[in-house]
Amino acid sequence: MAETTETVSGKIRSYVAREYFPGNEDDLKDDTRLISDGHIDSVAVMVLVDFLEKSFGVEFEPYEVDADNLDSISLMSEFVLGKLG
């Protein structure tokens, strides 16, 4: 089954809410700036990359591990779908 924007975003949102916004899930929006606003640090970014790679079967190149691809659920979804598509 091909992944859609909704399914990719939903999986990422569920993970990010559980891991980084426990009890505050309502504060998490698709455009919440995770790295820029300090919600996640560099260690959390690496854990997040591992989650994305394993969940969607994609592989990040070292230069792709940055805020341009990981700063929000929307950006992560676009990146993952681009890798899949």
PDB file of C-alpha atoms in Angstrom:
ATOM      1  CA  MET A   1       0.000   0.000   0.000  1.00  0.00           C
ATOM      2  CA  ALA A   2       1.396   3.384  -1.002  1.00  0.00           C
ATOM      3  CA  GLU A   3       1.859   5.945   1.724  1.00  0.00           C
ATOM      4  CA  THR A   4      -0.186   9.132   1.496  1.00  0.00           C
ATOM      5  CA  THR A   5       0.475  12.535   2.992  1.00  0.00           C
ATOM      6  CA  GLU A   6      -2.178  11.804   5.616  1.00  0.00           C
ATOM      7  CA  THR A   7      -0.776   8.435   6.655  1.00  0.00           C
ATOM      8  CA  VAL A   8       2.825   9.665   6.756  1.00  0.00           C
ATOM      9  CA  SER A   9       1.870  12.803   8.692  1.00  0.00           C
ATOM     10  CA  GLY A  10      -0.295  10.765  11.060  1.00  0.00           C
ATOM     11  CA  LYS A  11       2.486   8.310  11.908  1.00  0.00           C
ATOM     12  CA  ILE A  12       4.998  11.112  12.440  1.00  0.00           C
ATOM     13  CA  ARG A  13       2.548  13.193  14.496  1.00  0.00           C
ATOM     14  CA  SER A  14       1.712  10.218  16.710  1.00  0.00           C
ATOM     15  CA  TYR A  15       5.394   9.489  17.357  1.00  0.00           C
ATOM     16  CA  VAL A  16       6.403  13.109  17.993  1.00  0.00           C
ATOM     17  CA  ALA A  17       3.403  13.692  20.280  1.00  0.00           C
ATOM     18  CA  ARG A  18       4.154  10.569  22.311  1.00  0.00           C
ATOM     19  CA  GLU A  19       7.907  11.158  22.594  1.00  0.00           C
ATOM     20  CA  TYR A  20       8.236  14.933  22.837  1.00  0.00           C
ATOM     21  CA  PHE A  21       4.810  16.356  23.781  1.00  0.00           C
ATOM     22  CA  PRO A  22       3.393  13.910  26.360  1.00  0.00           C
ATOM     23  CA  GLY A  23       0.353  15.489  27.960  1.00  0.00           C
ATOM     24  CA  ASN A  24       0.624  18.472  25.620  1.00  0.00           C
ATOM     25  CA  GLU A  25      -0.405  16.864  22.330  1.00  0.00           C
ATOM     26  CA  ASP A  26      -2.790  19.748  21.582  1.00  0.00           C
ATOM     27  CA  ASP A  27       0.230  22.080  21.367  1.00  0.00           C
ATOM     28  CA  LEU A  28       1.648  20.065  18.456  1.00  0.00           C
ATOM     29  CA  LYS A  29       0.611  21.287  15.014  1.00  0.00           C
ATOM     30  CA  ASP A  30       1.907  20.205  11.613  1.00  0.00           C
ATOM     31  CA  ASP A  31       3.897  23.436  11.376  1.00  0.00           C
ATOM     32  CA  THR A  32       5.231  23.502  14.967  1.00  0.00           C
ATOM     33  CA  ARG A  33       8.942  24.257  14.698  1.00  0.00           C
ATOM     34  CA  LEU A  34      10.522  21.384  16.591  1.00  0.00           C
ATOM     35  CA  ILE A  35      14.220  22.184  16.251  1.00  0.00           C
ATOM     36  CA  SER A  36      14.111  25.965  15.820  1.00  0.00           C
ATOM     37  CA  ASP A  37      11.911  26.436  18.882  1.00  0.00           C
ATOM     38  CA  GLY A  38      13.928  24.020  21.046  1.00  0.00           C
ATOM     39  CA  HIS A  39      11.343  21.242  21.420  1.00  0.00           C
ATOM     40  CA  ILE A  40      13.935  18.650  20.380  1.00  0.00           C
ATOM     41  CA  ASP A  41      17.733  18.650  20.648  1.00  0.00           C
ATOM     42  CA  SER A  42      20.451  17.061  18.537  1.00  0.00           C
ATOM     43  CA  VAL A  43      20.180  13.685  20.260  1.00  0.00           C
ATOM     44  CA  ALA A  44      16.408  13.667  19.743  1.00  0.00           C
ATOM     45  CA  VAL A  45      16.984  14.511  16.070  1.00  0.00           C
ATOM     46  CA  MET A  46      19.089  11.365  15.645  1.00  0.00           C
ATOM     47  CA  VAL A  47      16.426   9.249  17.369  1.00  0.00           C
ATOM     48  CA  LEU A  48      13.794  10.838  15.138  1.00  0.00           C
ATOM     49  CA  VAL A  49      15.842  10.071  12.016  1.00  0.00           C
ATOM     50  CA  ASP A  50      16.125   6.444  13.144  1.00  0.00           C
ATOM     51  CA  PHE A  51      12.336   6.310  13.612  1.00  0.00           C
ATOM     52  CA  LEU A  52      11.726   7.761  10.135  1.00  0.00           C
ATOM     53  CA  GLU A  53      14.196   5.421   8.451  1.00  0.00           C
ATOM     54  CA  LYS A  54      12.766   2.318  10.111  1.00  0.00           C
ATOM     55  CA  SER A  55       9.104   3.322   9.820  1.00  0.00           C
ATOM     56  CA  PHE A  56       9.155   4.306   6.168  1.00  0.00           C
ATOM     57  CA  GLY A  57      12.129   2.400   4.743  1.00  0.00           C
ATOM     58  CA  VAL A  58      13.977   5.558   3.729  1.00  0.00           C
ATOM     59  CA  GLU A  59      17.604   6.459   4.252  1.00  0.00           C
ATOM     60  CA  PHE A  60      18.910   9.879   5.180  1.00  0.00           C
ATOM     61  CA  GLU A  61      22.174  11.115   3.743  1.00  0.00           C
ATOM     62  CA  PRO A  62      24.232  12.993   6.363  1.00  0.00           C
ATOM     63  CA  TYR A  63      23.592  16.347   4.659  1.00  0.00           C
ATOM     64  CA  GLU A  64      19.824  15.735   4.814  1.00  0.00           C
ATOM     65  CA  VAL A  65      19.747  15.616   8.630  1.00  0.00           C
ATOM     66  CA  ASP A  66      18.899  19.262   9.200  1.00  0.00           C
ATOM     67  CA  ALA A  67      16.093  21.638  10.079  1.00  0.00           C
ATOM     68  CA  ASP A  68      15.166  22.016   6.400  1.00  0.00           C
ATOM     69  CA  ASN A  69      13.862  18.439   6.498  1.00  0.00           C
ATOM     70  CA  LEU A  70      13.102  17.870  10.191  1.00  0.00           C
ATOM     71  CA  ASP A  71      11.844  21.105  11.753  1.00  0.00           C
ATOM     72  CA  SER A  72       8.138  20.231  11.525  1.00  0.00           C
ATOM     73  CA  ILE A  73       5.772  17.379  10.829  1.00  0.00           C
ATOM     74  CA  SER A  74       4.942  18.963   7.468  1.00  0.00           C
ATOM     75  CA  LEU A  75       8.603  19.132   6.440  1.00  0.00           C
ATOM     76  CA  MET A  76       9.256  15.559   7.551  1.00  0.00           C
ATOM     77  CA  SER A  77       6.209  14.301   5.657  1.00  0.00           C
ATOM     78  CA  GLU A  78       7.278  16.080   2.475  1.00  0.00           C
ATOM     79  CA  PHE A  79      10.798  14.712   2.824  1.00  0.00           C
ATOM     80  CA  VAL A  80       9.655  11.128   3.438  1.00  0.00           C
ATOM     81  CA  LEU A  81       7.170  11.227   0.566  1.00  0.00           C
ATOM     82  CA  GLY A  82       9.880  12.622  -1.712  1.00  0.00           C
ATOM     83  CA  LYS A  83      12.163   9.734  -0.762  1.00  0.00           C
ATOM     84  CA  LEU A  84       9.393   7.219  -1.369  1.00  0.00           C
ATOM     85  CA  GLY A  85       8.181   8.687  -4.583  1.00  0.00           C
TER      86      GLY A  85
END
